């Protein structure tokens, strides 16, 4: 049985428009991206009509770190389905215990306990709940332009444009410029429960923090009895060439949230991880936070296989090799397109193509599409195009992506009259 190709592309667009989202269907039609995900494998995805192949450099923010339908990961899910199902979130679970133990081995510092979730936003919500519950305080400081998810507290910690139509936000949230230790220091006080940052804020255009920013933020938190929450939903699991993006900044957060890639692209799994001291908050209230599908047993072996793959030294070395190829490629592209390309914002394969103005990102997304690359721009800083290729691409494909980006930059510059 095949699930792909049961309807024509036009039929899919009509049905999607009527029953899922007319806005999305209209938008993609209007910009000439009438693409419907069809067959997918490794770094590639084909249009449902089979006529066009894209290299996935969006990867859903890291969901497809190991490529689409990675055979090893799929095999684990198939095996897992023979024996397991969702399980019962109220009870003690072998699968969740094994996965949380493995996470404890891989997490920085003394982080050793995990609460699982289904989505990144849910796990961010848990992180903020825990910070508030543990400290007994309510103030939460996050970055202007950041993104932590579409659910309650995560939404409140994110950028205003995603929450303003939905009424008043919960009280206690404050946003500060990312990577500005002075402003942050001035705002952290004895009412502060948590400071929450993405390691590299993707939606804000991939700014890379100063080397000492997070360590200083942690020190300021500690001085005031607040907690540092680090959102590694995109930067975790090898994306930056280290197991965790925050490793580059020699900082152990109080709470770390991971998601996206942990799913292996096939079974939703997210996690909020913290130390035993924080975990003690739940000792007297073990049923205060329950998630029916969070840490579903059938998905635990999948996440375990993802962790095994991403933590291999040779895997991380491969990511570092690829990131050097992109760094070199972009310094050449910069001399070829000085009128449009400002440079590459980069932490491993967490990359943002910085261009000269805010019209560039949207035009570049279309130009990338026309040149066989799926990539999106940073919604809160549209002069940056996000570039997140799967981590499993080989060197030849990295060079091919750079070549295609060369053409896309040329097309973007021509379209915008920047030649
Ligand atoms: C940095 C970051 N945090 C949190 C989230 C929320 O994750 P989810 O969409 O799985 O709820 C996202 C999603 O894009 C994200 O990019």
mmCIF file of C-alpha atoms in Angstrom, residues 77-85 95 297-298:
data_model
loop_
_atom_site.group_PDB
_atom_site.id
_atom_site.type_symbol
_atom_site.label_atom_id
_atom_site.label_comp_id
_atom_site.label_asym_id
_atom_site.label_seq_id
_atom_site.Cartn_x
_atom_site.Cartn_y
_atom_site.Cartn_z
ATOM 1 C CA UNK A 77 10.402 1.944 15.140
ATOM 2 C CA UNK A 78 9.108 -1.094 13.262
ATOM 3 C CA UNK A 79 10.671 -3.401 15.876
ATOM 4 C CA UNK A 80 9.339 -1.242 18.668
ATOM 5 C CA UNK A 81 5.807 -1.351 17.241
ATOM 6 C CA UNK A 82 5.810 -5.133 17.482
ATOM 7 C CA UNK A 83 5.996 -4.967 21.278
ATOM 8 C CA UNK A 84 5.164 -1.506 22.531
ATOM 9 C CA UNK A 85 2.468 1.134 22.367
ATOM 10 C CA UNK A 95 11.335 2.534 28.279
ATOM 11 C CA UNK A 297 6.967 4.056 25.123
ATOM 12 C CA UNK A 298 6.925 3.107 21.462
#
